[in-house]
XYZ file of C-alpha atoms in Angstrom:
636
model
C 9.568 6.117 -34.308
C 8.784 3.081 -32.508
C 6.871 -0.180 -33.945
C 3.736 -0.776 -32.384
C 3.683 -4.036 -29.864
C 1.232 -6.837 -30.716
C 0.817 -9.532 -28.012
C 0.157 -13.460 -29.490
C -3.479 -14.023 -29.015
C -4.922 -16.872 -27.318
C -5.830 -19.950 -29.579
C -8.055 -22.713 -29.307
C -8.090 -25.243 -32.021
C -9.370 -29.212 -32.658
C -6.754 -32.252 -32.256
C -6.909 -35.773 -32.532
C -6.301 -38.594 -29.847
C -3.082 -39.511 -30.925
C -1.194 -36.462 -29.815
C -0.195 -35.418 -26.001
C -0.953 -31.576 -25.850
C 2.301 -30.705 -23.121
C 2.341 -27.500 -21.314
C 5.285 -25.958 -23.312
C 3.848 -26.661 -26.513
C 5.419 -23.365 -28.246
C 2.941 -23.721 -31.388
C -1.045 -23.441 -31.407
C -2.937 -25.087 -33.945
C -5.719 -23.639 -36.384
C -8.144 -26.154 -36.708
C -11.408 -25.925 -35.863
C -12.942 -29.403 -37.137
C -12.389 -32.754 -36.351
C -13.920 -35.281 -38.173
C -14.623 -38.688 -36.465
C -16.062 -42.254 -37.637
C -17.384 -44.938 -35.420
C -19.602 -48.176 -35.280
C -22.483 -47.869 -33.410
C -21.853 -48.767 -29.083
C -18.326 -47.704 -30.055
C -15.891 -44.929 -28.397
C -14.094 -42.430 -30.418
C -11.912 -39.916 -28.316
C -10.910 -35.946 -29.616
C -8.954 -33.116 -28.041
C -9.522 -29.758 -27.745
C -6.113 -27.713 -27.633
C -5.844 -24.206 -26.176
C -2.682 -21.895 -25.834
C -2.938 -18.847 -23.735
C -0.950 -16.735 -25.744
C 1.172 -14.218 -24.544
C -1.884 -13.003 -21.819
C -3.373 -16.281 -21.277
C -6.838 -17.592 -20.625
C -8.577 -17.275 -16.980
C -11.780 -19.543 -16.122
C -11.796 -21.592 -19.055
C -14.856 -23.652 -19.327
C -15.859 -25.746 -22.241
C -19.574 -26.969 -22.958
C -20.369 -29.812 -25.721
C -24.512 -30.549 -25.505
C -24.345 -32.894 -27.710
C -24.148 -34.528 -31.555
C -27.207 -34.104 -33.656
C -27.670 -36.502 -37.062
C -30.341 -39.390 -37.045
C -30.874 -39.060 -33.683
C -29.037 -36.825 -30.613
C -26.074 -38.245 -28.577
C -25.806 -36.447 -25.389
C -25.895 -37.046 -21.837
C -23.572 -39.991 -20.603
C -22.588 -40.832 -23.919
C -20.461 -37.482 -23.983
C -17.997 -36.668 -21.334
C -15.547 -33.922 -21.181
C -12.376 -34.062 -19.495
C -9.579 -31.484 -18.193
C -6.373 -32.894 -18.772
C -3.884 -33.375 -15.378
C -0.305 -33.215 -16.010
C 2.053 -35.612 -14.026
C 5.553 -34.314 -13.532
C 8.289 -36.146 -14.773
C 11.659 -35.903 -12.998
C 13.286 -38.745 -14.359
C 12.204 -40.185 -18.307
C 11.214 -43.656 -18.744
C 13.810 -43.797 -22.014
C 16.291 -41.477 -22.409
C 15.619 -38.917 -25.077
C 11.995 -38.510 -23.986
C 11.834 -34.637 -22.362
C 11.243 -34.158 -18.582
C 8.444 -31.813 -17.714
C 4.697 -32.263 -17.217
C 2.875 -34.821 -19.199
C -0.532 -35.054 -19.671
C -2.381 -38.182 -18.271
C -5.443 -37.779 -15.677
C -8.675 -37.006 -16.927
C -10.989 -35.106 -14.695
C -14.151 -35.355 -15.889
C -16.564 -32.594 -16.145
C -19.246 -35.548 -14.727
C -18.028 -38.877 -13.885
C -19.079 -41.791 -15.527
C -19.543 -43.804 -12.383
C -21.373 -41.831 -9.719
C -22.577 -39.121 -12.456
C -22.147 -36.120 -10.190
C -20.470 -32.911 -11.316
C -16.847 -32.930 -10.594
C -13.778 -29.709 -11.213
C -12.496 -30.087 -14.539
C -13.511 -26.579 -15.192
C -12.806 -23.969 -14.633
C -8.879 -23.913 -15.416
C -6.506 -21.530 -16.166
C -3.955 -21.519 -19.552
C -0.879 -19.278 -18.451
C 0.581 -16.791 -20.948
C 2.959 -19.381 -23.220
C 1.476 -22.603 -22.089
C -1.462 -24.994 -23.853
C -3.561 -26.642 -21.897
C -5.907 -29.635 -23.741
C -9.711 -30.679 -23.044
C -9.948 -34.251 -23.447
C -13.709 -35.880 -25.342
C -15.378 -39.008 -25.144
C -18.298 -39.544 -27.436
C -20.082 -42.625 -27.331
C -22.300 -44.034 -29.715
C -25.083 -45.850 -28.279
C -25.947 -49.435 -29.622
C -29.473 -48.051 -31.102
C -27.677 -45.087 -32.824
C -28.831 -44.875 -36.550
C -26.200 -44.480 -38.481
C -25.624 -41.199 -40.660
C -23.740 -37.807 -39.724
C -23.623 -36.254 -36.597
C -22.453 -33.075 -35.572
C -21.950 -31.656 -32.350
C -20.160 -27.911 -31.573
C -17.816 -27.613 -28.034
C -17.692 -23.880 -27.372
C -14.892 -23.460 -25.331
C -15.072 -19.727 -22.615
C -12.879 -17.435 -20.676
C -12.876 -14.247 -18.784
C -13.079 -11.130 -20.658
C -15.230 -12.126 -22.836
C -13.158 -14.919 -24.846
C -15.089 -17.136 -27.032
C -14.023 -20.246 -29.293
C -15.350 -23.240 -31.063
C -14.233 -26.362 -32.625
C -16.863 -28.382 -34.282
C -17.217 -32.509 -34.464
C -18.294 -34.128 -36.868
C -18.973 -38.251 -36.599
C -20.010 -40.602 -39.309
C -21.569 -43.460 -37.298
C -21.361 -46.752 -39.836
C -24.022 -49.115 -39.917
C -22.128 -51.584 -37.966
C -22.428 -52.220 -33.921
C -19.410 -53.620 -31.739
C -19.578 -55.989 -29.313
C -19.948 -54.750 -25.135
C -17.205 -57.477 -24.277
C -14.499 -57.466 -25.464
C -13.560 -60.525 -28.297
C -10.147 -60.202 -26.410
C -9.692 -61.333 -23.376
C -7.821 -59.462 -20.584
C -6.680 -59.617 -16.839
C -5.693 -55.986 -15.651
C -5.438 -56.763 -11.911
C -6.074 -54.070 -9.384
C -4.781 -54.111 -5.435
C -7.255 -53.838 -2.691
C -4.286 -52.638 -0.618
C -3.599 -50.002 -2.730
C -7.436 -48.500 -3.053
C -7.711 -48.634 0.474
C -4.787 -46.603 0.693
C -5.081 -43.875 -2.514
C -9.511 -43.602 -0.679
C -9.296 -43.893 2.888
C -5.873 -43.421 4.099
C -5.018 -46.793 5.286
C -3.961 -50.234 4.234
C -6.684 -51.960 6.128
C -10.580 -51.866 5.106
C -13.509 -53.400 6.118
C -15.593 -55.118 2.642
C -18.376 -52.657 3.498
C -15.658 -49.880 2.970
C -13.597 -51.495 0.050
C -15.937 -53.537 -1.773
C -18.145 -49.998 -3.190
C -14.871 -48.643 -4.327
C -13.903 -52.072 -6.232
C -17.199 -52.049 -7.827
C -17.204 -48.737 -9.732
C -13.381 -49.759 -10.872
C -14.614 -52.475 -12.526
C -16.680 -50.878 -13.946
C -15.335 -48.304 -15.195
C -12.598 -51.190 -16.603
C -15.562 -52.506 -18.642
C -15.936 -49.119 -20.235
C -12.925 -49.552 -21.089
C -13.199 -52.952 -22.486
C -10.953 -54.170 -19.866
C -11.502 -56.832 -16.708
C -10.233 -57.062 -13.368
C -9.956 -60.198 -12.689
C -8.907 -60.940 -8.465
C -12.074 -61.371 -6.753
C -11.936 -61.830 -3.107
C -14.797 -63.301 -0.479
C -15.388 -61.404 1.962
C -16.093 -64.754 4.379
C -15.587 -68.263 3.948
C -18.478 -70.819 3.408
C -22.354 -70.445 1.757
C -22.657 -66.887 2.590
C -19.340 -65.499 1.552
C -20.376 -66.941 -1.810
C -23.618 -65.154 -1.513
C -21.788 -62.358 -0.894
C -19.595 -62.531 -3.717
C -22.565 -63.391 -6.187
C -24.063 -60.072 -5.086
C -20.773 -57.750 -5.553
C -19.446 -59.736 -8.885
C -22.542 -61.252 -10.089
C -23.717 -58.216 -12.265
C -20.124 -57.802 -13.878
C -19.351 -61.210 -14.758
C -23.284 -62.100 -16.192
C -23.137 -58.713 -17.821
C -25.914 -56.670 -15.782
C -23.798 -54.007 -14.662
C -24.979 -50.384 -15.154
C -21.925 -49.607 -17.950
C -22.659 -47.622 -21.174
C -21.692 -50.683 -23.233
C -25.062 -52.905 -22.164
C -24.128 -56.149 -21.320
C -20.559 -55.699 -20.851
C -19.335 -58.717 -19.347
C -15.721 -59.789 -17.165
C -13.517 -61.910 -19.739
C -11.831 -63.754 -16.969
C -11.778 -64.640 -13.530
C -9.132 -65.442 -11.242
C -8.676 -67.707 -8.156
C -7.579 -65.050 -5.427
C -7.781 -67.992 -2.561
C -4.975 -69.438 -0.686
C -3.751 -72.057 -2.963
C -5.339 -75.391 -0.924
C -7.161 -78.568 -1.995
C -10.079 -77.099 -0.241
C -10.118 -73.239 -1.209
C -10.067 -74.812 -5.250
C -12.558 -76.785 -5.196
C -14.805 -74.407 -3.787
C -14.038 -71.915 -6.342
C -14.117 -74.213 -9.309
C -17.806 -75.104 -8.085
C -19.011 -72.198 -7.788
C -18.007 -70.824 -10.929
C -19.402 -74.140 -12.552
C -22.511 -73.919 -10.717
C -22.891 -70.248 -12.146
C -21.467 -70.761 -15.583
C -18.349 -68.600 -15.075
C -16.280 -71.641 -15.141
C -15.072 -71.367 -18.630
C -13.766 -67.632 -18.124
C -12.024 -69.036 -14.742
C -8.203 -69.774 -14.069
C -5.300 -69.989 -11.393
C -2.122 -68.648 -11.827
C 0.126 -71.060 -10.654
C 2.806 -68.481 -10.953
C 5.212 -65.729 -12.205
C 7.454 -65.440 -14.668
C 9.390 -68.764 -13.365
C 13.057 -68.218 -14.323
C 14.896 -71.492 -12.535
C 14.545 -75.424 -11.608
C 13.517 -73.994 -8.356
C 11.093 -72.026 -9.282
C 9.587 -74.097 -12.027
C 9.567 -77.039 -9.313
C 7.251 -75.104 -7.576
C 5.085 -74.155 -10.394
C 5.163 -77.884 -11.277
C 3.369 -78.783 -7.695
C 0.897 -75.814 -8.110
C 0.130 -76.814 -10.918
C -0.182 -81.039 -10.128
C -2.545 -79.382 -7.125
C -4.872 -77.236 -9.098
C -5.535 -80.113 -12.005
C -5.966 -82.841 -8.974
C -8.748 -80.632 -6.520
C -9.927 -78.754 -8.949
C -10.417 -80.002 -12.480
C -11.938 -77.807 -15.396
C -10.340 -75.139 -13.619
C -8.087 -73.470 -16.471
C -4.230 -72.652 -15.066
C -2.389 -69.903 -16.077
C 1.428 -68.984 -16.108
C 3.622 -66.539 -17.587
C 5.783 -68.705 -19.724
C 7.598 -68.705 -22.997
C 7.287 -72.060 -25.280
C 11.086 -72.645 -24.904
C 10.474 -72.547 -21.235
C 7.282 -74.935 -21.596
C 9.161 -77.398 -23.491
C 12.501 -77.441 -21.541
C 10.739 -77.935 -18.216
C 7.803 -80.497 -19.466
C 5.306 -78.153 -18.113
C 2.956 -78.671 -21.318
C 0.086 -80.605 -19.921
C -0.037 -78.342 -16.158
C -0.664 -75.284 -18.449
C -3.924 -74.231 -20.231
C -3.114 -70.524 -20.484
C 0.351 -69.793 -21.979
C 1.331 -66.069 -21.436
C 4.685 -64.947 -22.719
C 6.015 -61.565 -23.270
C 5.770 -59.625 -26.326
C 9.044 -59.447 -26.407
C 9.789 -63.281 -26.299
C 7.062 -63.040 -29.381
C 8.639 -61.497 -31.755
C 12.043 -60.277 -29.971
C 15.480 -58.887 -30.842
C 17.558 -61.861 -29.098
C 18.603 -65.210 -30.839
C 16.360 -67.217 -29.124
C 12.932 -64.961 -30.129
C 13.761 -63.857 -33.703
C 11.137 -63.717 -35.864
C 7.142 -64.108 -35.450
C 7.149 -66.773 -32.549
C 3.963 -67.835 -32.876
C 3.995 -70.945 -34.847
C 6.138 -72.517 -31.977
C 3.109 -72.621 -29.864
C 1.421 -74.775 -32.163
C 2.083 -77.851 -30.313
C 0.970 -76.306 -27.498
C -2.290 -74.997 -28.834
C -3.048 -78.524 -30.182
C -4.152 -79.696 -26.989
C -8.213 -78.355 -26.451
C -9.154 -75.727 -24.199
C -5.156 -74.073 -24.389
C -4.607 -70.510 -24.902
C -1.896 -68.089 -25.814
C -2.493 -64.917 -24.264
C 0.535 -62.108 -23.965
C 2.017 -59.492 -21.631
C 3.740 -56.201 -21.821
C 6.630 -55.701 -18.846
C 9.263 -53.154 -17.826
C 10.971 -55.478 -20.335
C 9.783 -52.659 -22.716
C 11.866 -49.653 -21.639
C 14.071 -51.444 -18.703
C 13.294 -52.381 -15.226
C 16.519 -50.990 -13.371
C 16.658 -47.094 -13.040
C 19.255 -45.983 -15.867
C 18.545 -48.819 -18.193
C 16.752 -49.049 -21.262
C 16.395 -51.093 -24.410
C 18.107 -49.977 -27.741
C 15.282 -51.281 -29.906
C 13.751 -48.114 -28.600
C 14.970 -45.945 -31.077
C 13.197 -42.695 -32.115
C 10.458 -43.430 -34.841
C 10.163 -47.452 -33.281
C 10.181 -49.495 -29.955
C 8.119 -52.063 -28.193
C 4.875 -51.160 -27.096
C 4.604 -48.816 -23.406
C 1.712 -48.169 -21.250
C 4.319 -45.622 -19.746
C 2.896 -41.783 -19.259
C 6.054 -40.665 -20.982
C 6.062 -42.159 -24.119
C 4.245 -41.638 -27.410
C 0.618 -42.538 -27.487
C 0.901 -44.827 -30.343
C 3.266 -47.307 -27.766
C 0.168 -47.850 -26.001
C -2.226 -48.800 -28.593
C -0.097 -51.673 -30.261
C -0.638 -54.366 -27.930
C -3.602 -55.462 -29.441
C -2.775 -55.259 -32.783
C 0.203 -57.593 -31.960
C -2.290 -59.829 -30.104
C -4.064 -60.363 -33.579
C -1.094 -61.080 -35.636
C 0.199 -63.819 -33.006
C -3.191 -65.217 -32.511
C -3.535 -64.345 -28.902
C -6.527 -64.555 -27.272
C -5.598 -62.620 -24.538
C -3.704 -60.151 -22.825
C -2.740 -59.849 -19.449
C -1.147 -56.613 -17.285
C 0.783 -57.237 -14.010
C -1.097 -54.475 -11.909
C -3.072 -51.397 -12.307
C -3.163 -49.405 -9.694
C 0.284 -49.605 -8.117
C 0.845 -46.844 -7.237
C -2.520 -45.413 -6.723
C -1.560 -43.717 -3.836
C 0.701 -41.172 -5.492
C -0.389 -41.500 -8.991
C -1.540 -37.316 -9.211
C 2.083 -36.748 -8.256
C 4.557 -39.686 -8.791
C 4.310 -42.883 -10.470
C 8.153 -44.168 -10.784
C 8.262 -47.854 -10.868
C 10.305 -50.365 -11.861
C 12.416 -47.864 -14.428
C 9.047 -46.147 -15.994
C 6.654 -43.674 -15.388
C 2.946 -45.259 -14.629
C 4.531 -48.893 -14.685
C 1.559 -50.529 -13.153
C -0.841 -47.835 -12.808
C -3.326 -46.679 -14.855
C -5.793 -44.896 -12.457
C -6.032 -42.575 -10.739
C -8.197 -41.979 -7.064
C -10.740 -39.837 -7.460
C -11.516 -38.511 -4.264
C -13.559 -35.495 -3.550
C -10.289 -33.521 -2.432
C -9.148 -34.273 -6.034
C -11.930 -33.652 -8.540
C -14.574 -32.440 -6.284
C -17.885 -34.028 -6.163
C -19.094 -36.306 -3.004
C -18.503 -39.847 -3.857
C -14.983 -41.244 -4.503
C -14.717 -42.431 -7.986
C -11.804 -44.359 -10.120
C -10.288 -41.695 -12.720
C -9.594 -42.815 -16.168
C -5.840 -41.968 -17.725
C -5.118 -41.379 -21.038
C -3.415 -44.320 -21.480
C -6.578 -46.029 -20.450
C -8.072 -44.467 -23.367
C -6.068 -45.410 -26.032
C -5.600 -49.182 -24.556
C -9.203 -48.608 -24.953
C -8.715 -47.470 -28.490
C -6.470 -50.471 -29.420
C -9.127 -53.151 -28.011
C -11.864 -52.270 -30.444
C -8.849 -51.993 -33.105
C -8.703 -55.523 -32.301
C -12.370 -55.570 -33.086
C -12.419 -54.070 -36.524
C -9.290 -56.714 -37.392
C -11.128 -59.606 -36.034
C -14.351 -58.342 -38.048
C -12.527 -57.771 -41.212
C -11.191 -61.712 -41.438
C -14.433 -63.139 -39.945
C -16.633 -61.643 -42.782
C -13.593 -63.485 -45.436
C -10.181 -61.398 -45.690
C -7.941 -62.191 -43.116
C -5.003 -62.006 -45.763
C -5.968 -58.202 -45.624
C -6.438 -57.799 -42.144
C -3.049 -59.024 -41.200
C -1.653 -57.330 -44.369
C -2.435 -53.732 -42.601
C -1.508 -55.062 -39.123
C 1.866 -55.778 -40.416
C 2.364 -52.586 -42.447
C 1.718 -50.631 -39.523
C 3.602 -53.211 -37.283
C 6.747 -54.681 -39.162
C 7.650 -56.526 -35.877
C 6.789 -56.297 -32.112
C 9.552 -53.888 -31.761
C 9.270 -50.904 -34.408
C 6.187 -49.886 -33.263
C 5.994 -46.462 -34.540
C 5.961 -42.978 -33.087
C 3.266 -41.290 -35.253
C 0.261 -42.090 -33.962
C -1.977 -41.150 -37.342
C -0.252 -44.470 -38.980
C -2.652 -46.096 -36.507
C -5.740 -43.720 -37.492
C -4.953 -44.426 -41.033
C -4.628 -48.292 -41.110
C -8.256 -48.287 -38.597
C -10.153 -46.920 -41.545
C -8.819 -49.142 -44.085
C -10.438 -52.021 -42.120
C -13.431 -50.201 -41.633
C -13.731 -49.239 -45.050
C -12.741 -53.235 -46.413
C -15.549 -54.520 -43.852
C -18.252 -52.659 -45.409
C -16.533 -53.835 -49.185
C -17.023 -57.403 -47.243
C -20.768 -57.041 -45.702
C -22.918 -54.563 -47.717
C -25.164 -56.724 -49.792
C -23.654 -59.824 -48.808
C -26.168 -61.364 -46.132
C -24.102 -64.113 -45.689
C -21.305 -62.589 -44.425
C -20.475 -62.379 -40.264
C -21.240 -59.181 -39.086
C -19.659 -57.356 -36.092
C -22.534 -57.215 -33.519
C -24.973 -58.395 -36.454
C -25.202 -55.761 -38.757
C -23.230 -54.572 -41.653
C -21.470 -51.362 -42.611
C -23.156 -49.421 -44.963
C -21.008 -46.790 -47.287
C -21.416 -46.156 -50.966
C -18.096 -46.604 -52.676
C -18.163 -43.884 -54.890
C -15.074 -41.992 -54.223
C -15.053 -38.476 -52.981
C -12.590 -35.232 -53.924
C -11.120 -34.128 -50.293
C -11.646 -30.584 -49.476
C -14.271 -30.410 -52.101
C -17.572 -28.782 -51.451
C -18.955 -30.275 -47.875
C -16.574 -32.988 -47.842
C -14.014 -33.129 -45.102
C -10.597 -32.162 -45.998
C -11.896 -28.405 -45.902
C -10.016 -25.264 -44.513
C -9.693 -25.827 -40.937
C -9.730 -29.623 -40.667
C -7.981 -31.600 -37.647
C -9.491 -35.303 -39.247
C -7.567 -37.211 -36.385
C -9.632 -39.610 -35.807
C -11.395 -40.935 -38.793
C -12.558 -40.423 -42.260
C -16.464 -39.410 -43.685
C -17.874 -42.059 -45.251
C -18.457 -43.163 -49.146
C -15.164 -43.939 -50.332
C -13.060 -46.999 -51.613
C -10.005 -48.195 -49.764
C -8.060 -45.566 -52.371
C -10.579 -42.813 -51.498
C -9.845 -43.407 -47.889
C -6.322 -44.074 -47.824
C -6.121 -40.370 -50.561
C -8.147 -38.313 -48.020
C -6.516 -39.122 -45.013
C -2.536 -39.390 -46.062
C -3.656 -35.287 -47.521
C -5.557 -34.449 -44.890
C -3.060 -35.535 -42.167
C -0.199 -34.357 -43.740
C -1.913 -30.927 -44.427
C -2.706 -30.933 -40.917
C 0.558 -31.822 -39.539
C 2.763 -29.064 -42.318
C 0.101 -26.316 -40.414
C 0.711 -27.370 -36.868
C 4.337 -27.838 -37.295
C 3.951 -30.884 -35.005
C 6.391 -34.158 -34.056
C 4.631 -37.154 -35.663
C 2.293 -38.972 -34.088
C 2.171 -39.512 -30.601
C 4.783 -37.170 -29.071
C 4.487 -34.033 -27.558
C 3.978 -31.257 -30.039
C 6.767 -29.155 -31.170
C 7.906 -26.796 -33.392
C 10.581 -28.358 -34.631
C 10.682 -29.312 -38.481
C 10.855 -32.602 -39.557
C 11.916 -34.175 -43.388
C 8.749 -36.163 -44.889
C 9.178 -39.817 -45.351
C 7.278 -42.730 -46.594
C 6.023 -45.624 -45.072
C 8.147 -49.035 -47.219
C 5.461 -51.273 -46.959
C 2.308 -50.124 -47.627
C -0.079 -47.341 -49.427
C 0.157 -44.646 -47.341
C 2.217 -41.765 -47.328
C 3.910 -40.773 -43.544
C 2.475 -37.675 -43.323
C 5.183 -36.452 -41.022
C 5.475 -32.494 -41.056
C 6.938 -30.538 -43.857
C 9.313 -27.634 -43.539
């Protein structure tokens, strides 16, 4: 007698934003919660997972209306997103797997333009997952309380499946700008290209398409900071003040109201004449203290530091006030006396806190001297130094588990959320990234650049043959969102030590970070060590009125502890809790629920930790050396 044959249903289940959902996933999920805490006019970012099974899913469509608590969060403050895949031929470090990655978000309506775009419908072959990417944004007026919202996710035939979201919003509100600074340049050259075809545009073509990238780079608490003239003289200023105006006074129409640019840099030929005029401008409109030339690159030789050395003599004598910025290590400041021609020191992260015998050990302090001087700055960089610029190199302190921090599509999400978490135990004010769009061009199909997959680009061009809709558009990636993520990490560290615990701030930073390069793979380490600082600012600022608050208002949570997975308490059958933790409980309570939670959500997915694709490999448990909570890598 033969068995009966039972085919693998599809499944659709709720994931966090630490994990890249890859085509070949082999195991679905179960969960249908996630659970989600913010501040009020903060982001917080979920996934919705789908496998197709051994039949797949046809026209898949997924709604979310809203979140309902104090008040209703809905239209532009939630945005759905089909995830793109980009095909990787050749890995940014070896070991990662080749394949499709996910990266592109297509949103269901863009953020920009707000017209309906194709993220759905989409198919899910037999044996694939697909994900649906979600932005929820809490506006600054929010209340705060519990909201829940329900995505209800559709196919053909019938097929019906839904993962609910639930957000504590805490009664705290983060800033629109950003309290770190940032310089994510984008080519002209290259938009003009990736829109219209052509390397050549006229401002009435290019500047439009400039605009909404900026501002969707505020969303994403990120400035671009090249700003060209269209003309020379009174009314190419005019000109300018009317494109760039709204964006660097903070008037631009961005969710995060009053959003402002962090910095602004001299894109002028570098003359006596072009310097001044830009340094009186921006004094005349106040932008002068977020201005700066770059008075070069990564100078390596006496050649090349000779001719920063005259850029530099030139900017200070036609154009003083205006800052100068280079990408420099202190050993190279002090062995080429370039001290008092630079205001803006920029090394890279891995001259910070590096593997070689010159950058051992946290090399902040020897930028003290440096710093003394007023109106300096130490801002840092991430390069191809990270995984290795030549095709077939790579670094070995990129072992599984560890690394430097990537922006690189390939790698796990949590390398592209450290930056700014290093940034706050160096004491940089800044961060700057080489380019961000280039390879705009090709970005849906190839982004291979200087030994790494999305070196340099982190858009992608939206045009109308793309994603539909009538107006070209930037595209967010996912590694745009979780840079995102990391810069209001940054915020909930700098809150944390300006209400009176720094001690404890940089205590989790460096339990999660033991040095620039063991940044680790699992992604929920990150999750984890977020809600102890939002849980120790509220200890800090609830009936203390003297305390700083983040965006002027406290966080409010009772502190008696709860029992996870007790009655109405997350932790329940079913739970993703990727992204954050309900509110009312100590820093034990906390750190208790979400080491279980994750754990118990990891052991039923079977997953790699963290940020890595999922698999369905099995993994041993470990424990984290430093700190209170448990790795909750999965169990056999």
């Amino acid at each position: 007698m033969a068995w009966p044959v039972y085919a693998a249903d599809p499944a659709v289940w709720g994931e966090g934003m630490m994990v890249k959902v890859r085509p070949d996933d082999t195991t679905p999920g179960s969960s249908t919660e996630v659970r989600l805490t913010a501040a009020r006019n903060e982001f917080v970012s979920f996934q919705v997972a789908l496998h197709g099974g051994d039949l797949g899913l046809r026209g898949v469509r997924a709604h979310l209306p809203g979140l309902v608590g104090p008040s209703t969060l809905t239209g532009p403050d939630v945005t759905l997103y089909r995830q793109a895949y980009l095909t990787i031929l050749q890995a940014s470090e070896p070991g990662q797997p080749l394949g499709r990655w996910p990266d592109g978000l297509v949103p269901d309506t863009d953020e920009i333009a707000r017209e309906p775009r194709n993220a759905f419908p989409f198919d899910v072959p037999a044996h694939e997952a697909r994900a649906v990417w979600v932005d929820v944004h809490v506006p600054a007026s929010a209340p705060p309380g519990e909201y829940t919202g329900t995505v209800t996710v559709e196919a053909e035939g019938g097929f019906q499946r839904q993962v609910t979201a639930r957000l504590t919003v805490v009664d705290a509100a983060m800033p629109s700008t950003s309290s770190l600074a940032s310089a994510f340049p984008l080519l002209p050259t290259q938009v003009c290209r990736a829109h219209l075809g052509r390397s050549e545009c006229t401002p009435a073509e290019l500047q439009p398409l400039l605009v909404r990238y900026q501002q969707l780079s505020l969303e994403h608490r990120l400035t671009q900071p090249k700003l060209y003239l269209t003309r020379p003289g009174p009314q190419g200023w005019s000109e300018f003040d009317a494109t760039w105006g709204p964006s660097l006074d903070g008037t631009a129409p961005t969710r995060l109201s009053g959003a402002r640019m962090t910095s602004v840099e001299y894109a002028g030929p570098f003359t006596a004449g072009g310097l001044e005029a830009f340094a009186g401008h921006m004094r005349e409109r106040g932008w002068l203290e977020r201005a700066h030339a770059k008075i070069g690159d990564e100078p390596f030789d006496a050649l090349s530091f000779q001719l920063v050395q005259a850029t530099g003599t030139l900017v200070r004598q036609a154009a003083p006030g205006l800052r100068t910025l280079l990408t420099v290590n202190s050993l190279q400041l002090k062995r080429n006396a370039m001290e008092s021609l630079v205001d803006i020191a920029v090394p890279l992260v891995n001259h910070l806190e590096g593997t070689t015998p010159d950058y051992l050990g946290d090399q902040s302090p020897t930028y003290a001297d440096f710093l003394s001087r007023p109106g300096t700055e130490l801002w840092m960089y991430q390069s191809c130094s990270s995984h290795g610029c030549a095709p077939g190199s790579h670094m070995p302190e990129n072992q599984p588990g560890s690394g430097w921090p990537s922006y690189m599509v390939d790698r796990p999400s949590a390398k592209a959320r450290a930056m700014q978490w290093l940034a706050f135990l160096f004491g940089a004010s800044g961060e700057l990234y080489y380019e961000t769009g280039a390879l705009l061009p090709t970005a849906w199909t190839d982004q291979y650049h200087f030994g790494g997959n999305g070196d340099g680009t982190l858009f992608y061009a939206g045009t109308p043959e793309m994603i539909g809709g009538k107006t070209d558009v930037p595209v967010a990636s996912l590694r745009l969102k979780l840079i995102r993520q990391g810069m209001q990490d940054y915020e909930w560290l700098k809150a944390v030590s300006d209400a009176g615990d720094p001690a404890f701030a940089r205590q989790v930073a460096r339990e999660l970070l033991p040095n620039a390069w063991q940044v680790p793979d699992d992604g929920a380490l990150f999750d984890a060590a977020r809600l102890r600082l939002i849980q120790r600012y509220g200890e800090l600022t609830t009936g203390n009125p003297a305390a700083p608050r983040m965006g002027g208002a406290p966080v409010s949570m009772p502190l008696e502890p709860q029992v996870p997975g007790g009655p109405g308490q997350p932790g329940g059958e079913g739970n993703a809790n990727g992204c954050g933790a309900a509110p009312g409980v100590s820093v034990a309570g906390v750190l208790l629920w979400a080491a279980w939670a994750l754990g118990r959500s990891r052991r039923a997915r079977g997953r790699r930790p963290g940020g890595g694709p999922r698999s369905s490999s099995r993994h041993s448990r470990s424990k984290r050396v430093n700190g209170a909570v448990p790795r909750p890598d999965a169990a056999p």
